[in-house]
Tab-separated table of C-alpha atoms in Angstrom:
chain	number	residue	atom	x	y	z
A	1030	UNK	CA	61.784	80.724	175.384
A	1031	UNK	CA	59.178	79.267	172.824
A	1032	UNK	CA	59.058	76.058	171.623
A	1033	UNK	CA	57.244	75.192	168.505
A	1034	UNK	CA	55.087	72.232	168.053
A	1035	UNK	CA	55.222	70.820	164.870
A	1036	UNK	CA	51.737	70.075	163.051
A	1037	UNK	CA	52.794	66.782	162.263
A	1038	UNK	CA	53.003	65.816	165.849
A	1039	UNK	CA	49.469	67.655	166.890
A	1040	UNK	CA	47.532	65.507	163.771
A	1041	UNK	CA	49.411	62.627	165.417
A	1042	UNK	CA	48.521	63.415	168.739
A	1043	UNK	CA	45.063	63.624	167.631
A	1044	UNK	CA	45.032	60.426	166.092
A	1045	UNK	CA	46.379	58.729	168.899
A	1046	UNK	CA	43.618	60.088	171.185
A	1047	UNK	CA	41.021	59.830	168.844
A	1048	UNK	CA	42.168	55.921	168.803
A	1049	UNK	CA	42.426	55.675	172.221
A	1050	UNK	CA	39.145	56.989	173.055
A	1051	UNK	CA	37.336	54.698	170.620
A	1052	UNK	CA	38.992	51.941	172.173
A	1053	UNK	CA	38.072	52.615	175.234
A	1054	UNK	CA	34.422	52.954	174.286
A	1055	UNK	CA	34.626	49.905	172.182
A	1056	UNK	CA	35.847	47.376	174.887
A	1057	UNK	CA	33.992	49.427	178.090
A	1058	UNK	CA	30.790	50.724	176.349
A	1059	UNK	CA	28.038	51.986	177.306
A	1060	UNK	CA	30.811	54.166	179.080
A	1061	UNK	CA	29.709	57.864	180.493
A	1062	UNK	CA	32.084	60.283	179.712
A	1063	UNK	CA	33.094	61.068	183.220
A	1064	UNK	CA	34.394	57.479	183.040
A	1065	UNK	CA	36.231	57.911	179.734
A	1066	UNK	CA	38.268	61.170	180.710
A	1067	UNK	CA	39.190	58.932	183.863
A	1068	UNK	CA	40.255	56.102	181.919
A	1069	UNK	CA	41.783	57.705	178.789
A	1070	UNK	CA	43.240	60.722	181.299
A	1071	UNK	CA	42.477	63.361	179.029
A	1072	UNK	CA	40.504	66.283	179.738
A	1073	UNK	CA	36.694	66.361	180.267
A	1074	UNK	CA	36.976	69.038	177.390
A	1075	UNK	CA	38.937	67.330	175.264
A	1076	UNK	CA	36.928	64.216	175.983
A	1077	UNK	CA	33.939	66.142	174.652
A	1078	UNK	CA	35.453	67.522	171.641
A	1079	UNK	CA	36.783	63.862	170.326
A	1080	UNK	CA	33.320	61.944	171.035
A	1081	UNK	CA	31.182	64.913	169.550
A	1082	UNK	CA	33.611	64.679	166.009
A	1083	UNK	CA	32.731	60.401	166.670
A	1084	UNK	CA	29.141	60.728	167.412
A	1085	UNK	CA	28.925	63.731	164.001
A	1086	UNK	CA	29.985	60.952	162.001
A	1087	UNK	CA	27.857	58.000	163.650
A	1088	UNK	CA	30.809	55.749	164.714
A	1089	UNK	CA	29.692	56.478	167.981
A	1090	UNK	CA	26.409	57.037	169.704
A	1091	UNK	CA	24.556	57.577	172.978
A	1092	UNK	CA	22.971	54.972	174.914
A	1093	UNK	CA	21.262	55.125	177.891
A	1094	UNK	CA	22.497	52.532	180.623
A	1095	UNK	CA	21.913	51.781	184.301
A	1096	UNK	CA	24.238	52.919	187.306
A	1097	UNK	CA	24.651	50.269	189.982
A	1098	UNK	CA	23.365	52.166	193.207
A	1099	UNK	CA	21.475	54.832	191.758
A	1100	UNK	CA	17.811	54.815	191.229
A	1101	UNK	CA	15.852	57.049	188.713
A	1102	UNK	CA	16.526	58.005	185.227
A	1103	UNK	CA	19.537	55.752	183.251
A	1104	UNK	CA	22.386	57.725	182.705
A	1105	UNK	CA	23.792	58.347	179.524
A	1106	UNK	CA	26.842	56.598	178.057
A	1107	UNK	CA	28.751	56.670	174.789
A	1108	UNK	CA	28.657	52.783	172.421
A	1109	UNK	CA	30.066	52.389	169.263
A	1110	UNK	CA	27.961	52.864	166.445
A	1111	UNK	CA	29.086	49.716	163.650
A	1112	UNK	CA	25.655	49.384	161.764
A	1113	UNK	CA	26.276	50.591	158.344
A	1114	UNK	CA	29.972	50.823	158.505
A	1115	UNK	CA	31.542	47.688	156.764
A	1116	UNK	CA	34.836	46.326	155.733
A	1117	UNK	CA	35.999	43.514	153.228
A	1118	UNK	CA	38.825	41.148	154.820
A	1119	UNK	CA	40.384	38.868	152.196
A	1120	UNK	CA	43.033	35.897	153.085
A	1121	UNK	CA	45.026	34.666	150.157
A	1122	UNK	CA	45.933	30.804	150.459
A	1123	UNK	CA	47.680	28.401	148.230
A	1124	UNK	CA	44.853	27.852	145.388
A	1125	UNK	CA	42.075	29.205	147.228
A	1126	UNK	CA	41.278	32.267	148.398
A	1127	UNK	CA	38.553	33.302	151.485
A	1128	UNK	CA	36.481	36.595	151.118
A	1129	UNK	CA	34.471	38.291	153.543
A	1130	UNK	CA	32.001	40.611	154.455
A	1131	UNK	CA	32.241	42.478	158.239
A	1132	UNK	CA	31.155	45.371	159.728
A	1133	UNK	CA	33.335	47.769	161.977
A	1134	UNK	CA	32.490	45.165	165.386
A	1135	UNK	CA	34.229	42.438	163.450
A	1136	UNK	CA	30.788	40.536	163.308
A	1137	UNK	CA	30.849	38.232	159.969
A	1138	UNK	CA	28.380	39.375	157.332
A	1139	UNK	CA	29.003	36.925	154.610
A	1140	UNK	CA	32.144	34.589	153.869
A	1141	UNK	CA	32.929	32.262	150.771
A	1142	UNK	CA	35.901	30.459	150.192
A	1143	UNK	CA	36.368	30.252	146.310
A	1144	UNK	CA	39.514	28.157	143.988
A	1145	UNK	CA	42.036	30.520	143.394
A	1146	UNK	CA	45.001	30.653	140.637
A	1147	UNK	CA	46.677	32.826	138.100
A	1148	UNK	CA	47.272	31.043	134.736
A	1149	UNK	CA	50.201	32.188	132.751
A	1150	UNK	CA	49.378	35.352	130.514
A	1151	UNK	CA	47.102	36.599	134.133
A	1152	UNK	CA	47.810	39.760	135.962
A	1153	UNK	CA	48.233	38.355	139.751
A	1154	UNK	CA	46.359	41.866	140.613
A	1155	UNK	CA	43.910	41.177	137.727
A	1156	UNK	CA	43.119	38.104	139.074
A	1157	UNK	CA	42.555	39.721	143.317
A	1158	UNK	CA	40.489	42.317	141.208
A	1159	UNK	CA	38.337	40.138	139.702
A	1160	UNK	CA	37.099	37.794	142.476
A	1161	UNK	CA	36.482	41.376	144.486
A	1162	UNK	CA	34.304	42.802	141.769
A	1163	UNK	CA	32.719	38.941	141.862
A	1164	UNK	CA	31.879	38.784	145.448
A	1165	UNK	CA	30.571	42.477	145.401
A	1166	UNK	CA	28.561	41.144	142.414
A	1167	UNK	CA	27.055	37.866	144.268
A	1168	UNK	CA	26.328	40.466	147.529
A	1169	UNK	CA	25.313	43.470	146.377
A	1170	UNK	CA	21.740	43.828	148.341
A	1171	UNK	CA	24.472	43.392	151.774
A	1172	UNK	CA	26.717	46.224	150.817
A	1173	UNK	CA	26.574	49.237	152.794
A	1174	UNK	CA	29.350	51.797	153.437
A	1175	UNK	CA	32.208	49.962	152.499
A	1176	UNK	CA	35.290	51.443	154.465
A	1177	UNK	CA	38.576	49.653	153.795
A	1178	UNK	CA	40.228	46.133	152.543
A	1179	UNK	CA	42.245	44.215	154.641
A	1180	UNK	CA	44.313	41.322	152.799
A	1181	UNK	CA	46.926	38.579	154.844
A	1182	UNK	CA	49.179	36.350	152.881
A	1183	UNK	CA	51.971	33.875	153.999
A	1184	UNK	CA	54.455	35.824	151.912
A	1185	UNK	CA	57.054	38.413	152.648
A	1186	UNK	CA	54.939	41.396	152.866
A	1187	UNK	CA	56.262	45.102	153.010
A	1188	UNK	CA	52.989	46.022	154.927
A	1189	UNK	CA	53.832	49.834	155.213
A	1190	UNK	CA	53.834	50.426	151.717
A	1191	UNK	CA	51.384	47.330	150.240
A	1192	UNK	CA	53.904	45.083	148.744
A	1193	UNK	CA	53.769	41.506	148.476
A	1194	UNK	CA	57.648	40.981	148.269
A	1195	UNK	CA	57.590	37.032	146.945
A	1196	UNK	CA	55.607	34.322	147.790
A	1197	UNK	CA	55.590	30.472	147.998
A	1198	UNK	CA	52.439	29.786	146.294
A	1199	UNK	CA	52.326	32.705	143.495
A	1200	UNK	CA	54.816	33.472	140.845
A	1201	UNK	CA	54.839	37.032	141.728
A	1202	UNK	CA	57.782	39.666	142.552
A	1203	UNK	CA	57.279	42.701	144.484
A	1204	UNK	CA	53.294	43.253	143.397
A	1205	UNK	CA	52.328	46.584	144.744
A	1206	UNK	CA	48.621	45.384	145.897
A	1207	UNK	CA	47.947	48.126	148.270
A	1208	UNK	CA	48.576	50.985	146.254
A	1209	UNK	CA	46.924	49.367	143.086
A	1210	UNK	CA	43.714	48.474	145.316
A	1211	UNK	CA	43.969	51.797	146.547
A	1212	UNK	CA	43.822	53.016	142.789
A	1213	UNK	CA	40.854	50.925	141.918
A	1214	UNK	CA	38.597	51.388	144.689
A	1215	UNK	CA	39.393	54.662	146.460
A	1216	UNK	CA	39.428	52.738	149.804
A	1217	UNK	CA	42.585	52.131	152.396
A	1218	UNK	CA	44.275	48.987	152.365
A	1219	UNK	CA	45.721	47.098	154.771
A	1220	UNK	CA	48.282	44.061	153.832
A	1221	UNK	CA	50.168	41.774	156.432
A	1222	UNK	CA	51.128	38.259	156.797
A	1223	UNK	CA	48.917	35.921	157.665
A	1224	UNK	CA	50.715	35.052	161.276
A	1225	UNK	CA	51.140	38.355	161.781
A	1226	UNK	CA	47.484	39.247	161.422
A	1227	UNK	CA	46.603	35.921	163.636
A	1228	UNK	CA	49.547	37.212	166.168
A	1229	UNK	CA	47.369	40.724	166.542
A	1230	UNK	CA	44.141	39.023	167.038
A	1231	UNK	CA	45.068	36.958	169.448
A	1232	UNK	CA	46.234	40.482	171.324
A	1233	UNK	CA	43.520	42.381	170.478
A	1234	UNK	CA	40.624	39.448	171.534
A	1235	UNK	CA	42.441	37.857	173.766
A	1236	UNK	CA	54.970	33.207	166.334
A	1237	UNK	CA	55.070	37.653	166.132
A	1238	UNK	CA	56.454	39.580	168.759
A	1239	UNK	CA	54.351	42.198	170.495
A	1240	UNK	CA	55.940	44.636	172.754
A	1241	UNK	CA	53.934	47.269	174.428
A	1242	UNK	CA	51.292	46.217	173.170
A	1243	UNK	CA	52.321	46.723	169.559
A	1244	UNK	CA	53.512	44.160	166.644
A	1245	UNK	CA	57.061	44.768	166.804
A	1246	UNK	CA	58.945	45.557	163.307
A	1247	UNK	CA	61.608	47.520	161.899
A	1248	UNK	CA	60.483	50.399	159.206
A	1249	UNK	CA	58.140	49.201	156.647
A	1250	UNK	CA	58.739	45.334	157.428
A	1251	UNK	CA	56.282	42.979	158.955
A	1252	UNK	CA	56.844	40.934	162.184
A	1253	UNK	CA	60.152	39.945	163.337
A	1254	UNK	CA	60.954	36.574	160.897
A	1255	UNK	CA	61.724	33.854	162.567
A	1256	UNK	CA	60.318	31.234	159.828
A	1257	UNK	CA	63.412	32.085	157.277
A	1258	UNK	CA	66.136	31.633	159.928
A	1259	UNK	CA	68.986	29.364	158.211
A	1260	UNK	CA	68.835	26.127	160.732
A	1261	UNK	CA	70.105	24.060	157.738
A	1262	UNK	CA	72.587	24.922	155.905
A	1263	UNK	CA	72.401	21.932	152.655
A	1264	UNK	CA	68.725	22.016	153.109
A	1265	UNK	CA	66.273	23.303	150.290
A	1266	UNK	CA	66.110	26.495	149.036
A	1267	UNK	CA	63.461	28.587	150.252
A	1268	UNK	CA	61.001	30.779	148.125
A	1269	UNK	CA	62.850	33.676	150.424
A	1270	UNK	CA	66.157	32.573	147.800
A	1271	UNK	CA	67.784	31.574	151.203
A	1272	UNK	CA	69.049	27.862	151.671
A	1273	UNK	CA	67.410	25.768	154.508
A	1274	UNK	CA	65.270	28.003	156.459
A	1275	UNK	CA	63.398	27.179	159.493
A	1276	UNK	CA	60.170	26.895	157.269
A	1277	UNK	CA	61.743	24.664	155.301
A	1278	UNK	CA	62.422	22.433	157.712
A	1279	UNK	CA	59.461	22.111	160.505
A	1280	UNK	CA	56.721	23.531	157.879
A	1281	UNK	CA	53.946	20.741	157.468
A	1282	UNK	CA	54.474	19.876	153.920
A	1283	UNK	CA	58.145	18.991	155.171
A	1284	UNK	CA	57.174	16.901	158.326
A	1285	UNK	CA	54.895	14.660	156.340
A	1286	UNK	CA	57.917	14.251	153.346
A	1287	UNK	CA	59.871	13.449	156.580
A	1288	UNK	CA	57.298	11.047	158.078
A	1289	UNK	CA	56.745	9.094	154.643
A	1290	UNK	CA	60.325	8.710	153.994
A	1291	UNK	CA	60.998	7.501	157.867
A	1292	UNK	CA	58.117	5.034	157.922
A	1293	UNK	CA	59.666	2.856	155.134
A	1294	UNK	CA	62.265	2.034	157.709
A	1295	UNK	CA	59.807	1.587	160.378
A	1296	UNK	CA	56.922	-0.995	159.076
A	1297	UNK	CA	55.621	-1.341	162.529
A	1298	UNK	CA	54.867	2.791	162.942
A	1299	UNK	CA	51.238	3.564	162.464
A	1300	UNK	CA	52.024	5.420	159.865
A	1301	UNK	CA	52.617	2.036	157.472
A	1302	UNK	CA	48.821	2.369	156.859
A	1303	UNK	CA	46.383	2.865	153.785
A	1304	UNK	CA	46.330	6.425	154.567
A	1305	UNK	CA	50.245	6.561	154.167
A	1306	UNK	CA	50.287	4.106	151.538
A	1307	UNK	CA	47.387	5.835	149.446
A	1308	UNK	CA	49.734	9.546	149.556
A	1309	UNK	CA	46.544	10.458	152.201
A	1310	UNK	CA	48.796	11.216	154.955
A	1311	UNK	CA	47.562	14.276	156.903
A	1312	UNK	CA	49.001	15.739	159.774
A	1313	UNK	CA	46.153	14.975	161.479
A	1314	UNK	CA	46.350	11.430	161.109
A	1315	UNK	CA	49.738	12.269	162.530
A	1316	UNK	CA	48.683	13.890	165.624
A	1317	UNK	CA	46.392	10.743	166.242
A	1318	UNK	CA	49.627	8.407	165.966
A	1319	UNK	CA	51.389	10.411	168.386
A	1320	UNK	CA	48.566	10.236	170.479
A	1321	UNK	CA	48.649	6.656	170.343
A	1322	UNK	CA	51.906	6.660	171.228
A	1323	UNK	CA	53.504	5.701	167.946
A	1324	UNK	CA	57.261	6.183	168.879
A	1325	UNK	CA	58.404	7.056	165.442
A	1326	UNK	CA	56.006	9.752	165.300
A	1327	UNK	CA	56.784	10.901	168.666
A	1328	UNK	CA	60.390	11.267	167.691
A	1329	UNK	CA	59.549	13.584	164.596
A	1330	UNK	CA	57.465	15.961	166.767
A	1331	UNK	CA	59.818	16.425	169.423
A	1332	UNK	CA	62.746	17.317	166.755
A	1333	UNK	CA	60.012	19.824	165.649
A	1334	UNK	CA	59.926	21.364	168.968
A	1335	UNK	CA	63.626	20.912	169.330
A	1336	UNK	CA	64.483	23.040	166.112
A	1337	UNK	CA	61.824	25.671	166.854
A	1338	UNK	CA	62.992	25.788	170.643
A	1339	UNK	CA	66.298	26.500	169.178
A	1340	UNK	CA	65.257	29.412	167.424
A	1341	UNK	CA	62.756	30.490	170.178
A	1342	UNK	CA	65.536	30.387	172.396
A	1343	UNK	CA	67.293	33.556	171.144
A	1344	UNK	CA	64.532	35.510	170.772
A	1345	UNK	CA	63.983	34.940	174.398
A	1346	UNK	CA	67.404	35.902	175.329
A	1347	UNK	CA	67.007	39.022	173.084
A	1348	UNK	CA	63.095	40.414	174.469
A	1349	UNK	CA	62.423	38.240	177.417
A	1350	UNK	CA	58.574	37.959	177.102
A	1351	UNK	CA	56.516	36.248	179.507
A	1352	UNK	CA	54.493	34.221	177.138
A	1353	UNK	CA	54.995	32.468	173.466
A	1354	UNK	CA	51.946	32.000	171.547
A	1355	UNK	CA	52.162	28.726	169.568
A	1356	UNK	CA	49.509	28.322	166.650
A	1357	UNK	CA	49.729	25.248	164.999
A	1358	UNK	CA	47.897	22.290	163.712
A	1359	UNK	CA	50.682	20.376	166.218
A	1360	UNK	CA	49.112	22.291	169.665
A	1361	UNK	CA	46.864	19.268	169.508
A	1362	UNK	CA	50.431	16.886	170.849
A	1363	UNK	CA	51.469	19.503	172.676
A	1364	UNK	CA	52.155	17.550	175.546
A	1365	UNK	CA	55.233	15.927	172.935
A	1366	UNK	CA	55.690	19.736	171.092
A	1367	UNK	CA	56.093	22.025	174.111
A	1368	UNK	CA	58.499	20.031	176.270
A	1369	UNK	CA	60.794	20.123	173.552
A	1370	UNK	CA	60.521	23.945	172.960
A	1371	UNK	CA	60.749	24.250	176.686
A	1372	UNK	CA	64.141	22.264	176.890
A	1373	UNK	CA	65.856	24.109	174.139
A	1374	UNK	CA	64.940	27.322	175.797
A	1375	UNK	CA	65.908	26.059	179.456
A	1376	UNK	CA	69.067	24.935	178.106
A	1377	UNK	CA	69.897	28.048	175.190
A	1378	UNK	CA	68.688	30.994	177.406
A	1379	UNK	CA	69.358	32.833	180.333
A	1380	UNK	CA	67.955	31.512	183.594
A	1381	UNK	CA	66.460	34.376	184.863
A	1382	UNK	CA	64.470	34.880	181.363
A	1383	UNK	CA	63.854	31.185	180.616
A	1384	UNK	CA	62.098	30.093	184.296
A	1385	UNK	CA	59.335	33.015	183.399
A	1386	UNK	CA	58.132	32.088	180.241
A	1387	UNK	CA	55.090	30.814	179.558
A	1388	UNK	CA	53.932	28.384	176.261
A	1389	UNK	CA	50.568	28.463	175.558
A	1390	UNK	CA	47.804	27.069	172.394
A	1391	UNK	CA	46.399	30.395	170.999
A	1392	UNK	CA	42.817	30.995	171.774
A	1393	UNK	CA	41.754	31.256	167.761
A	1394	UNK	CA	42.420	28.960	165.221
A	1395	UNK	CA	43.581	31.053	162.021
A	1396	UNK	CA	40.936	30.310	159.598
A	1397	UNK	CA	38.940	32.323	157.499
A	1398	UNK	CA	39.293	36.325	157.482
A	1399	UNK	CA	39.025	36.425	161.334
A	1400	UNK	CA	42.868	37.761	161.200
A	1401	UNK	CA	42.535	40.085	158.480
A	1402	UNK	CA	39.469	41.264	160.530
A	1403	UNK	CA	42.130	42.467	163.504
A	1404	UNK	CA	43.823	44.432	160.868
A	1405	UNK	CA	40.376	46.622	160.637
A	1406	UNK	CA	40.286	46.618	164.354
A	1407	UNK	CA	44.081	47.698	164.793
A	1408	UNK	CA	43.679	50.607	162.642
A	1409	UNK	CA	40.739	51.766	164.655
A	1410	UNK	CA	42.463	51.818	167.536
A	1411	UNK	CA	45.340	53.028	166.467
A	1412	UNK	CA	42.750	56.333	164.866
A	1413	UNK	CA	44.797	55.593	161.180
A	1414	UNK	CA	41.233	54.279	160.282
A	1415	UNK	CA	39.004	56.609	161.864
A	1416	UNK	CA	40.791	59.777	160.554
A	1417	UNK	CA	39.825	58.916	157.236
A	1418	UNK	CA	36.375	57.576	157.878
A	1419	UNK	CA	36.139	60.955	159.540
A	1420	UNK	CA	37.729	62.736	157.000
A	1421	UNK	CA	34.952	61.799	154.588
């Protein structure tokens, strides 16, 4: 009996292992490649055959390094080779947009953050197009070999396939950036949400869901959504068409609306100041009331945590992960936030799931292109990346 293997599976077998193996060189380098077959468990043979294709193409390279114990000559280990290879990471905010320069470490070659909008009569694409050719203008003399674009949003993203579904800042309905990026500049793209992107560097370097080490999603969608859960029915529609999503409700534009309309019953909260008064209220200035101990603020924070436990809660019951990642402007009270997430989930999920889990402040704050950076790094790893880059 024969059994056929289909080539499909062997290019994705290589890609795997290609992946793996760079990885593995990447976070344990200089590595010798006696090490690396014992780590990856692959072949010796094999292990030859994937770093000779690397080192052919200069992502990798030999490096001589020192083995504790041994005197004499260094032995030889395998490092990755970055210098030359670059990437562009862009992050797409609500009128602004950040653009950056990296190469294939992650280490930051040049960043600007520039005012960003599309006027009626613009091309939304046009417009990405145009600040690209822009920045590649300004930065010419620091433009090597340019290898991919990686783009994050906080929109509903199809990040399989490139498409920007509908977003809350932008006028714009199913936009097909990665394929027309693709078109203009001959390089791969890779699109995600923004907390998706912060949600894989946080694994990679350190609210998604990541199973087996892996962003969890369902075909060509992003993350599991949590943010356009219905948790009020009359509330305001969301930019998703649905009616009173969780985003709607504990977003930050919709905790200060809440905190200015509360403090006009409460003249003796903190928040009755000029900075309230003046339409300056920040949540910053919010986290310092709470600190203070400003009851009325107090009170709006833990409801926060109480509607997002809520939600939290099921997940829990449905995956059972030992820790939740919270990223938020708010981990700064979370001495008021988490005990309120804590007590929905105590109280909403099973016992044996809810006593194990862990909440804990993310170790990067998303700013700049740092997340769209992990994209560049994912891809790597995964070998999606370096089959093309190998590929030519």
């Amino acid at each position: 009996m024969s059994i056929e293997v289909q080539p499909s599976h062997i290019d994705q077998i290589k890609q795997t292992n290609i992946g793996l193996v760079y990885r593995l060189i990447d976070q344990h380098g200089p590595i010798s490649r006696i090490a690396l077959s014992k780590k990856a468990q692959l072949a010796p043979a094999s292990i030859t055959k994937i770093t000779r294709e690397l080192i052919d193409v200069h992502l990798v390279k030999e490096a001589e390094f020192p083995e504790l114990g041994f005197r004499g000559r260094p032995a030889i280990g395998l490092k990755i080779d970055s210098e030359g290879w670059q990437f562009l990471c862009i992050r797409i905010n609500k009128g602004s947009i950040v653009i950056g320069l990296r190469d294939l470490s992650s280490h930051l070659l040049v960043e600007e953050e520039l005012p960003f909008s599309v006027l009626q009569g613009q091309s939304f694409l046009d417009c990405i197009v145009d600040e690209i050719d822009h920045f590649f203008f300004r930065h010419q003399s620091d433009l090597e070999r340019l290898t991919a674009i990686s783009i994050t949003i906080n929109a509903i993203v199809d990040p399989v396939n490139g498409i920007i579904h509908s977003s809350s800042y932008y006028d714009i309905q199913d936009i097909p950036l990665g394929t027309f990026l693709r078109q203009r500049t001959g390089l791969p793209i890779f699109l995600q949400h923004g907390i998706t992107a912060w949600t894989i560097a946080e694994s990679l370097y350190g609210a998604g869901i990541m199973t087996a080490g892996q962003i969890l999603h369902a075909g060509n969608h992003s993350v599991v959504e949590i943010g356009h859960t219905q948790i009020d029915p009359d509330g305001e529609r969301c930019y998703c068409g649905n009616v009173g999503c969780l985003e709607t409700v504990v977003g930050i534009k919709n905790i200060l609306q809440k905190a200015r309309y509360l403090a006009e019953q409460h003249p003796d909260s903190i928040i009755n100041t000029t900075a309230a008064n003046t339409g300056s209220l920040t949540i910053d200035f919010l986290c310092q009331a709470a600190i203070e101990g400003d009851p009325l603020v107090t009170e709006i924070i833990y409801d926060v945590g109480e509607r997002i436990g809520r939600i939290i809660a099921i997940m829990v019951n449905i995956f059972n992960p030992e820790r939740i990642l919270i990223g938020s402007p708010l981990n700064s009270v979370q001495h008021i936030l988490y005990p309120a997430i804590q007590q929905q989930i105590t109280q909403r999920s099973l016992p044996g799931y809810s006593q194990q889990v862990d909440i804990v402040a993310t170790q990067f704050d998303n700013t700049g292109t740092f997340p769209a950076a992990a994209l560049i790094k994912q891809s790597l790893y995964s070998g999606e990346l370096l089959i093309e880059l190998m590929q030519g």
